[in-house]
Short mmCIF file of C-alpha atoms in Angstrom, two decimals:
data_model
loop_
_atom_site.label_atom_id
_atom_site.label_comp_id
_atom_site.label_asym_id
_atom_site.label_seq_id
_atom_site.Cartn_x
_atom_site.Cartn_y
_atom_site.Cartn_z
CA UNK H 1 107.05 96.77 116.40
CA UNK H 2 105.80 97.13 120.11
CA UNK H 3 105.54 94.02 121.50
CA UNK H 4 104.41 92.38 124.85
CA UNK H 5 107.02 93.41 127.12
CA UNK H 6 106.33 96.88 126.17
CA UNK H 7 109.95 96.88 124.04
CA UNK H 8 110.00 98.13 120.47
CA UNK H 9 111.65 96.30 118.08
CA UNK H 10 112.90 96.89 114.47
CA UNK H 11 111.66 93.72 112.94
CA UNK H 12 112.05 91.95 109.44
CA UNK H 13 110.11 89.01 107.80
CA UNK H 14 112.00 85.24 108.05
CA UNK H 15 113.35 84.02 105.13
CA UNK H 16 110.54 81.37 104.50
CA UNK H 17 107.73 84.53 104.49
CA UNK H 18 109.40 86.08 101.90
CA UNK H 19 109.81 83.01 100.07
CA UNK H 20 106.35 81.96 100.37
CA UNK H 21 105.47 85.32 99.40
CA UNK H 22 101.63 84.95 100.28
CA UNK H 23 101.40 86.90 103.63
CA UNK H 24 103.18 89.90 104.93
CA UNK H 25 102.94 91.52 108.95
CA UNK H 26 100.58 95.18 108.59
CA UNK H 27 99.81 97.56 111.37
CA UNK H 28 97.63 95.83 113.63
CA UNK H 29 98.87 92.25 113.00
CA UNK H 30 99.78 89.68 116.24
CA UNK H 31 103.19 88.27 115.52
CA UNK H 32 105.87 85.84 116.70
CA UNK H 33 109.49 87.35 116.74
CA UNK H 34 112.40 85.76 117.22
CA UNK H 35 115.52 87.77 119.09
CA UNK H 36 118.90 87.11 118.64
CA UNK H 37 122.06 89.08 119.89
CA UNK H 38 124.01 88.76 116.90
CA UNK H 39 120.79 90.26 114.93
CA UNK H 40 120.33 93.80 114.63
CA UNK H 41 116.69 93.06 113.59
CA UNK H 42 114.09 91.09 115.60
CA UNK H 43 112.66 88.41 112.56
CA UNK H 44 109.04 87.88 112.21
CA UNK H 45 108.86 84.02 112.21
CA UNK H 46 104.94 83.97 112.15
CA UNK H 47 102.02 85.87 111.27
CA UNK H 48 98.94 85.22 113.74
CA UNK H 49 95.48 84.69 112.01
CA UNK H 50 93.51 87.83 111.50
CA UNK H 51 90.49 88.37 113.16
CA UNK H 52 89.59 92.05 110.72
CA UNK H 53 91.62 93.52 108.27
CA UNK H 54 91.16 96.19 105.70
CA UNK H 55 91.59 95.00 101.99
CA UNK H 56 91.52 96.98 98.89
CA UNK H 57 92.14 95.81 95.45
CA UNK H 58 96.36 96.35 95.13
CA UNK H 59 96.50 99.76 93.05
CA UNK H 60 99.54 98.35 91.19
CA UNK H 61 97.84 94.71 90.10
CA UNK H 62 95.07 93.62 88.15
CA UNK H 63 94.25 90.41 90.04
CA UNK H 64 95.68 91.27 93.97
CA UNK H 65 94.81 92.51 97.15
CA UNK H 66 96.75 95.12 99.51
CA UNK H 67 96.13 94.20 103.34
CA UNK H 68 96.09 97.73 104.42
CA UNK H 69 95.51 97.20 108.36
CA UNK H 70 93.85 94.51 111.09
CA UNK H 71 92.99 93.18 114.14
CA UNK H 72 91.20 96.70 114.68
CA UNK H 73 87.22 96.48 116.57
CA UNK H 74 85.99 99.95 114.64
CA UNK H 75 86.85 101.64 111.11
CA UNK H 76 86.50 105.78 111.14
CA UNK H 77 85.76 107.22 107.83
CA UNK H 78 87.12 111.10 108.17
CA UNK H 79 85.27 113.41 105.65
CA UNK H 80 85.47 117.38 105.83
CA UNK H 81 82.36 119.03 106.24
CA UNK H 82 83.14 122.25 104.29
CA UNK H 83 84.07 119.77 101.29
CA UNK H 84 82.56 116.78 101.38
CA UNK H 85 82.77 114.27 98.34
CA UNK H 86 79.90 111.89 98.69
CA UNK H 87 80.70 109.86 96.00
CA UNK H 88 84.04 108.86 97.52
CA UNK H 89 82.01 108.54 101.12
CA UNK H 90 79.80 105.94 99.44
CA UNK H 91 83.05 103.59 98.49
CA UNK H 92 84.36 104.18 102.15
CA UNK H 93 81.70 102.86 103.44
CA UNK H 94 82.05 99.62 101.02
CA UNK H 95 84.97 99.02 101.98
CA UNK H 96 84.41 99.73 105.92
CA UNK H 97 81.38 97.67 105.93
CA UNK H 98 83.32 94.84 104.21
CA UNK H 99 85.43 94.38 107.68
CA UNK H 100 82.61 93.38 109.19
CA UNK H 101 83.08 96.11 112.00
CA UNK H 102 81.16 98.78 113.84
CA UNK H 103 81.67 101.87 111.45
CA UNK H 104 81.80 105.63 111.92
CA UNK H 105 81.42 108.74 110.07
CA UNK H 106 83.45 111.84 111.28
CA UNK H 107 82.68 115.18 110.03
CA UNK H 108 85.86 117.63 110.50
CA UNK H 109 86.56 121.24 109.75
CA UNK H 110 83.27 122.16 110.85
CA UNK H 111 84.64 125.57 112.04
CA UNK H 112 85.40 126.08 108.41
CA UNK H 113 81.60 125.54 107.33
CA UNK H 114 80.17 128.81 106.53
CA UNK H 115 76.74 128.51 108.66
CA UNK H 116 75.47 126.23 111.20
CA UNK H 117 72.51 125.68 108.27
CA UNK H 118 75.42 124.58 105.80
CA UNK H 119 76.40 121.80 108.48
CA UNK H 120 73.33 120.88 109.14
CA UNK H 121 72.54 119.86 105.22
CA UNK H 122 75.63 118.10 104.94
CA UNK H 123 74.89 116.19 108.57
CA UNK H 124 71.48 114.97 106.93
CA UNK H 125 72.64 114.12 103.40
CA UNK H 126 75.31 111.42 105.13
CA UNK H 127 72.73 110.41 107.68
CA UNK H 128 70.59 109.40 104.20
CA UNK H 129 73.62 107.54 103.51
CA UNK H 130 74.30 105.13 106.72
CA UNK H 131 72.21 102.89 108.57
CA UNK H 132 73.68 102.19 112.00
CA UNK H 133 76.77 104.36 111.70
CA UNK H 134 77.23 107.33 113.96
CA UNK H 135 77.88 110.46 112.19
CA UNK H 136 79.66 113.08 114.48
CA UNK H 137 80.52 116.42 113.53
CA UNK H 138 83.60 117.65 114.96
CA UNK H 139 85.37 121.24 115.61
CA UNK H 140 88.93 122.10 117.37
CA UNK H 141 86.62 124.52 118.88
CA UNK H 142 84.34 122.27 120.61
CA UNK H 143 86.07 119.56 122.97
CA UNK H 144 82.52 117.84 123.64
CA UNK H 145 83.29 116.98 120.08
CA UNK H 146 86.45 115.74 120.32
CA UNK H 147 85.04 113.87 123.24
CA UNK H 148 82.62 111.92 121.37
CA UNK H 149 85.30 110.26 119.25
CA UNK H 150 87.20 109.43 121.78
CA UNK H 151 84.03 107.68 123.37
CA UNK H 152 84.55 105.50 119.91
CA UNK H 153 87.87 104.46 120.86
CA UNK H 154 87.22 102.70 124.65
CA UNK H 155 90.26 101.09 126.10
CA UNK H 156 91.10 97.88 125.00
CA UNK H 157 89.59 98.14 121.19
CA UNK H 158 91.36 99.51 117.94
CA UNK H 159 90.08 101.53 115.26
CA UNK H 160 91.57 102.48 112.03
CA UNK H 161 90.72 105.63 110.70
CA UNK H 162 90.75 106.23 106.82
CA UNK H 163 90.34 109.15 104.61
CA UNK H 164 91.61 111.24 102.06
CA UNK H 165 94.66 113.99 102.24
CA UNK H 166 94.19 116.97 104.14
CA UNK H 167 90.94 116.16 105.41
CA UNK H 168 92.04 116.55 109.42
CA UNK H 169 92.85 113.11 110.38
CA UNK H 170 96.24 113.96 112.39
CA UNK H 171 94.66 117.03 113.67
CA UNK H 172 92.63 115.15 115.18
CA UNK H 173 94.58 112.85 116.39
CA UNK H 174 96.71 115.25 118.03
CA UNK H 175 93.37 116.64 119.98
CA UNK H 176 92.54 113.08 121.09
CA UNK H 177 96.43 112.57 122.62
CA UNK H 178 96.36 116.13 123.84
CA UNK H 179 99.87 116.95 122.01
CA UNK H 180 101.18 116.59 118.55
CA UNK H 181 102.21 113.10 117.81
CA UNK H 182 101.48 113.45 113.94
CA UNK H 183 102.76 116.06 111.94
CA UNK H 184 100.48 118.40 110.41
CA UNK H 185 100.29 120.73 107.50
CA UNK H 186 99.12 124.51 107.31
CA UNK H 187 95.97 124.56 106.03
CA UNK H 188 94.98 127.07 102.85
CA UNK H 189 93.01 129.76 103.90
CA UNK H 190 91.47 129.62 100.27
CA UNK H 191 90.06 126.04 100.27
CA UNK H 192 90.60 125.12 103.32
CA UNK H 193 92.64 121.86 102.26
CA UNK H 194 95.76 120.56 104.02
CA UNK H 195 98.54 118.69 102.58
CA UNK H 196 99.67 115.34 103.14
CA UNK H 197 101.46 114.62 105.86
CA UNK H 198 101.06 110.73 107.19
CA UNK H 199 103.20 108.48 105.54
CA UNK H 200 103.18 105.70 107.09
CA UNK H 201 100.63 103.29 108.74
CA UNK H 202 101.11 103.87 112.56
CA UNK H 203 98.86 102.56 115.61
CA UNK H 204 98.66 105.57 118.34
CA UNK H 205 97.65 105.10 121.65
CA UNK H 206 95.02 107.38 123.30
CA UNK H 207 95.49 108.31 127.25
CA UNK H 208 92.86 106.24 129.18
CA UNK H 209 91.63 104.57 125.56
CA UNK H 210 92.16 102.28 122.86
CA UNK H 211 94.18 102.66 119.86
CA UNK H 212 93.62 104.55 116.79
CA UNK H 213 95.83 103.38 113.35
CA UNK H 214 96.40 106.20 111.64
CA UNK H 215 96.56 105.96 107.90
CA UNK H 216 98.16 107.83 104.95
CA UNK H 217 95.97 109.34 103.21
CA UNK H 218 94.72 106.77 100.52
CA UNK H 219 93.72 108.12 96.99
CA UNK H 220 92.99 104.74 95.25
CA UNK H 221 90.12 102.59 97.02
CA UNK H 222 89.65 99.86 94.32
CA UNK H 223 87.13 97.40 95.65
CA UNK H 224 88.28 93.93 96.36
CA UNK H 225 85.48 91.14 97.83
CA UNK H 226 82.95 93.77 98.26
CA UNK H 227 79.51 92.34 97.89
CA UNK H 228 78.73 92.76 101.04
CA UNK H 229 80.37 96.09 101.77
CA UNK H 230 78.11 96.97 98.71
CA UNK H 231 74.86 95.54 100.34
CA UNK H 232 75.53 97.44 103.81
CA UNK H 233 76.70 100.79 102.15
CA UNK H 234 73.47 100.50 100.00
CA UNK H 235 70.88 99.23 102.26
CA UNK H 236 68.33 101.39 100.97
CA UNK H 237 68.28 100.25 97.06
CA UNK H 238 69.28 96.55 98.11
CA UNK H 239 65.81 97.10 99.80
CA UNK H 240 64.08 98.50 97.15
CA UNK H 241 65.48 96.08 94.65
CA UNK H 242 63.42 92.71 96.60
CA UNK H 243 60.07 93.93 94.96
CA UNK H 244 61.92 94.18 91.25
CA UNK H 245 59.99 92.05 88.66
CA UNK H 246 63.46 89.83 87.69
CA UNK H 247 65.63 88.81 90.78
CA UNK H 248 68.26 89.64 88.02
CA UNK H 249 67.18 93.06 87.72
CA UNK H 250 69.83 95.55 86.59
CA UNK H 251 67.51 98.45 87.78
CA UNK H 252 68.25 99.87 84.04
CA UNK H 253 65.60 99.41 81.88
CA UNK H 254 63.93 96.60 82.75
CA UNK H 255 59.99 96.59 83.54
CA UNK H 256 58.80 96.41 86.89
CA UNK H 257 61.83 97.88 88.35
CA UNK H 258 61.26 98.99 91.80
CA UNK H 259 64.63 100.65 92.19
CA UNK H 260 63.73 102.61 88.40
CA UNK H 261 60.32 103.92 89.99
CA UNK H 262 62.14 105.40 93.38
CA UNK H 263 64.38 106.75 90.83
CA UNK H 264 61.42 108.53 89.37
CA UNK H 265 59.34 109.60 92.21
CA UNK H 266 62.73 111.00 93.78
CA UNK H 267 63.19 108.83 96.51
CA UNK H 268 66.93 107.44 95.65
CA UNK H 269 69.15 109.85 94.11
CA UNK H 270 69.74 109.04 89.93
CA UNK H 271 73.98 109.62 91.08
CA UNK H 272 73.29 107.02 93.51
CA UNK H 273 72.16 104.92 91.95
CA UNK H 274 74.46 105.23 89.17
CA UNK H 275 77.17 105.06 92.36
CA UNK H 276 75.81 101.62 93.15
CA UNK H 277 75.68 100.11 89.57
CA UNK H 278 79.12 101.24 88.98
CA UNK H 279 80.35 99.65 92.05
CA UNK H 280 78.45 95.98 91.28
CA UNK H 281 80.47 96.24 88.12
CA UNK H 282 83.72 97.01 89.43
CA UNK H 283 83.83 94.23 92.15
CA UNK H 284 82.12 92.00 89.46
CA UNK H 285 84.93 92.64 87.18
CA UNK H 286 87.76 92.00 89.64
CA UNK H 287 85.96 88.86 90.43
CA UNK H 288 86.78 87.48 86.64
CA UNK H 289 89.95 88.61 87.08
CA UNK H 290 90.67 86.92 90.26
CA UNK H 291 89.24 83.44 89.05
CA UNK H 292 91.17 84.07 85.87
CA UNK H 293 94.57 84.70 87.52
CA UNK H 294 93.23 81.87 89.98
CA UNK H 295 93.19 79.36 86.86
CA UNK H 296 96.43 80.87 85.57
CA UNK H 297 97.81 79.76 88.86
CA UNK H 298 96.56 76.16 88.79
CA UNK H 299 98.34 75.79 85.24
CA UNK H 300 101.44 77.34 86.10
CA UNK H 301 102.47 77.31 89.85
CA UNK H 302 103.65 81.10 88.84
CA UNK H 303 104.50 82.34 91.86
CA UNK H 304 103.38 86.17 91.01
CA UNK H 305 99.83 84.59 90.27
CA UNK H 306 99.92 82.64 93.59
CA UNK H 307 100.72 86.13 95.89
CA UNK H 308 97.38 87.33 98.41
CA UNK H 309 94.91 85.62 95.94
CA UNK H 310 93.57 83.60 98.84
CA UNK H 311 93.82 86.53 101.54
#
C-alpha cells in the first residue's frame, strides 16, 4: 500500500475489520494505518468512506456484492476491435454507468482489423451503443492514439480500466508508461487473442498523469444495484419505452408497445432488446434475493447474511 509519505507498506486488516466482517480495503481505497516496530505488517485500522467504487454481484454468493475497485474519477471499458462481443460491451457499460462516472470505450488491436472499412463498422455499431462516452480506437502503431487515452487519464484523477482476457489492457498500459510495467502474453497469430496475464488489482501511475487501476481480466460481471447502470447503458429503449401504452410495459407482447414497434420497423436491434430484458430480470432477481437474505439477517444476526449487504 503506497501511502502519503510516498513509503510502501505491506498492510493487513485490524482485528475488529475482520471481525466485523462488513468492509474490506480494495485498490483505490483511502486508509488509516497504524505502524509499529515490532510489526512486520502496517494494520489497516480504518477504511475511509468511498466516494466511487465498482460493485458486481460476488460470483461465489447468491445474495453479496464484490467491491472490485474505488475512489477512481473515470471507468475504461477495453474491447478488441478485430473481436468485439457486444453483448458483453452492453453489461460493461451497466456496470460502468452504475459508478456514476465519466465512462470510456477503447477499441484495441485495431492493427489486427482486416480493413480500415471493418473498423469503421465496428466504430459505428458501439457509437449506436453509448450516449456521452468517447469511443477511441487505438493501434501500437499510431501514438496519436495512444495519446488520446492518456488525455483520459489527466493528473490528479484515477481511472479503472476493465475488460476481458487478452483483449490488450497491459499492452496498453505499457504504451501509456513508455516501458513494461505489466506483463504481457504473446498473442496468437490465428485469433489474435492473448492470454491472461494480470492477476492482481494494481493502481499504475502514468508520467505527467493520473492513475490507471489495472484489473484482471474479469469473466463473471453479475449485476448488482444496476437500475440505473441499466437506464444509462440503454438510453435509447428507456426512451422509447415513455410512449408505451402501460407504464408497466414489458415491451413483450403487450399492445401499444412503443419499444415492440421500433423492434419492427428496425430501429432497436431484436438482440438488444432481448439484452435489455434479460438484464431487468437479472438485477430484479438479485433484488429478491438481497431483501430475502436481508430478512434472513434480521431473524438471525447470522453473520454470513450480515457481510457487504449494505455496501
Amino acid at each position: 500500500m503506497l501511502a502519503e509519505d510516498k513509503k510502501t507498506y505491506r498492510c493487513e486488516h485490524s482485528v475488529a475489520l475482520v471481525k466485523e466482517a462488513t468492509l474490506r480495503a480494495v485498490v483505490g481505497d483511502w486508509v488509516a494505518l497504524e505502524l509499529s516496530e515490532s510489526h512486520d505488517k502496517a494494520i489497516i485500522k480504518e477504511i475511509l468512506p468511498r466516494e466511487t467504487q465498482l460493485v458486481r454481484k460476488d460470483p461465489t454468493e447468491q445474495a453479496l456484492s464484490q467491491v472490485l475497485a474505488a475512489n477512481f474519477d473515470r471507468v475504461l471499458i477495453a474491447q478488441p476491435l478485430n473481436d468485439i462481443n457486444i453483448r458483453r460491451l452492453e453489461r460493461e457499460l451497466v456496470l460502468a454507468h452504475e459508478t456514476g462516472v465519466a465512462v470510456s470505450v477503447i477499441l484495441t488491436k485495431a492493427d489486427l482489423a482486416a480493413t480500415e472499412e471493418e473498423q469503421a463498422v465496428v466504430f459505428e455499431q458501439v457509437q449506436s451503443l453509448v450516449t456521452n462516452e468517447e469511443v477511441l480506437v487505438i493501434s501500437t502503431e499510431d501514438a496519436q492514439s495512444i495519446e488520446a487515452v492518456r488525455s483520459l487519464v489527466p493528473a490528479g484523477e484515477i481511472a479503472v480500466m476493465i475488460g476481458k482476457s487478452g483483449v490488450g489492457k497491459s499492452s496498453l498500459i505499457n504504451l501509456l508508461v513508455g516501458f513494461e510495467v505489466q506483463k504481457t502474453a504473446d498473442v496468437r497469430s490465428v485469433d489474435g487473442k492473448g492470454r491472461h496475464t494480470t492477476v492482481s488489482r494494481e493502481m499504475i501511475q502514468i508520467p505527467e498523469g493520473g492513475y490507471i487501476i489495472d484489473m484482471p481480466g474479469v469473466r463473471g460481471l453479475g449485476l448488482w444495484d444496476a437500475d440505473f447502470g441499466i437506464e444509462t447503458a440503454f438510453f435509447d429503449i428507456e426512451e422509447l419505452a415513455r410512449d408505451c401504452r402501460f407504464r408497466d410495459c414489458k415491451h413483450e407482447s403487450e399492445p401499444g408497445c412503443a419499444v415492440r414497434a421500433a423492434v419492427e420497423r428496425a430501429d432497436v436491434a431484436e438482440s438488444r432488446l432481448k439484452s435489455y430484458r434479460a438484464l431487468k430480470k437479472e438485477t430484479a432477481s438479485v433484488q429478491d434475493r438481497r431483501e430475502e437474505a436481508q430478512r434472513l439477517r434480521t431473524r438471525t444476526g447470522h453473520p454470513r447474511t450480515r457481510r457487504f449487504l449494505d455496501e
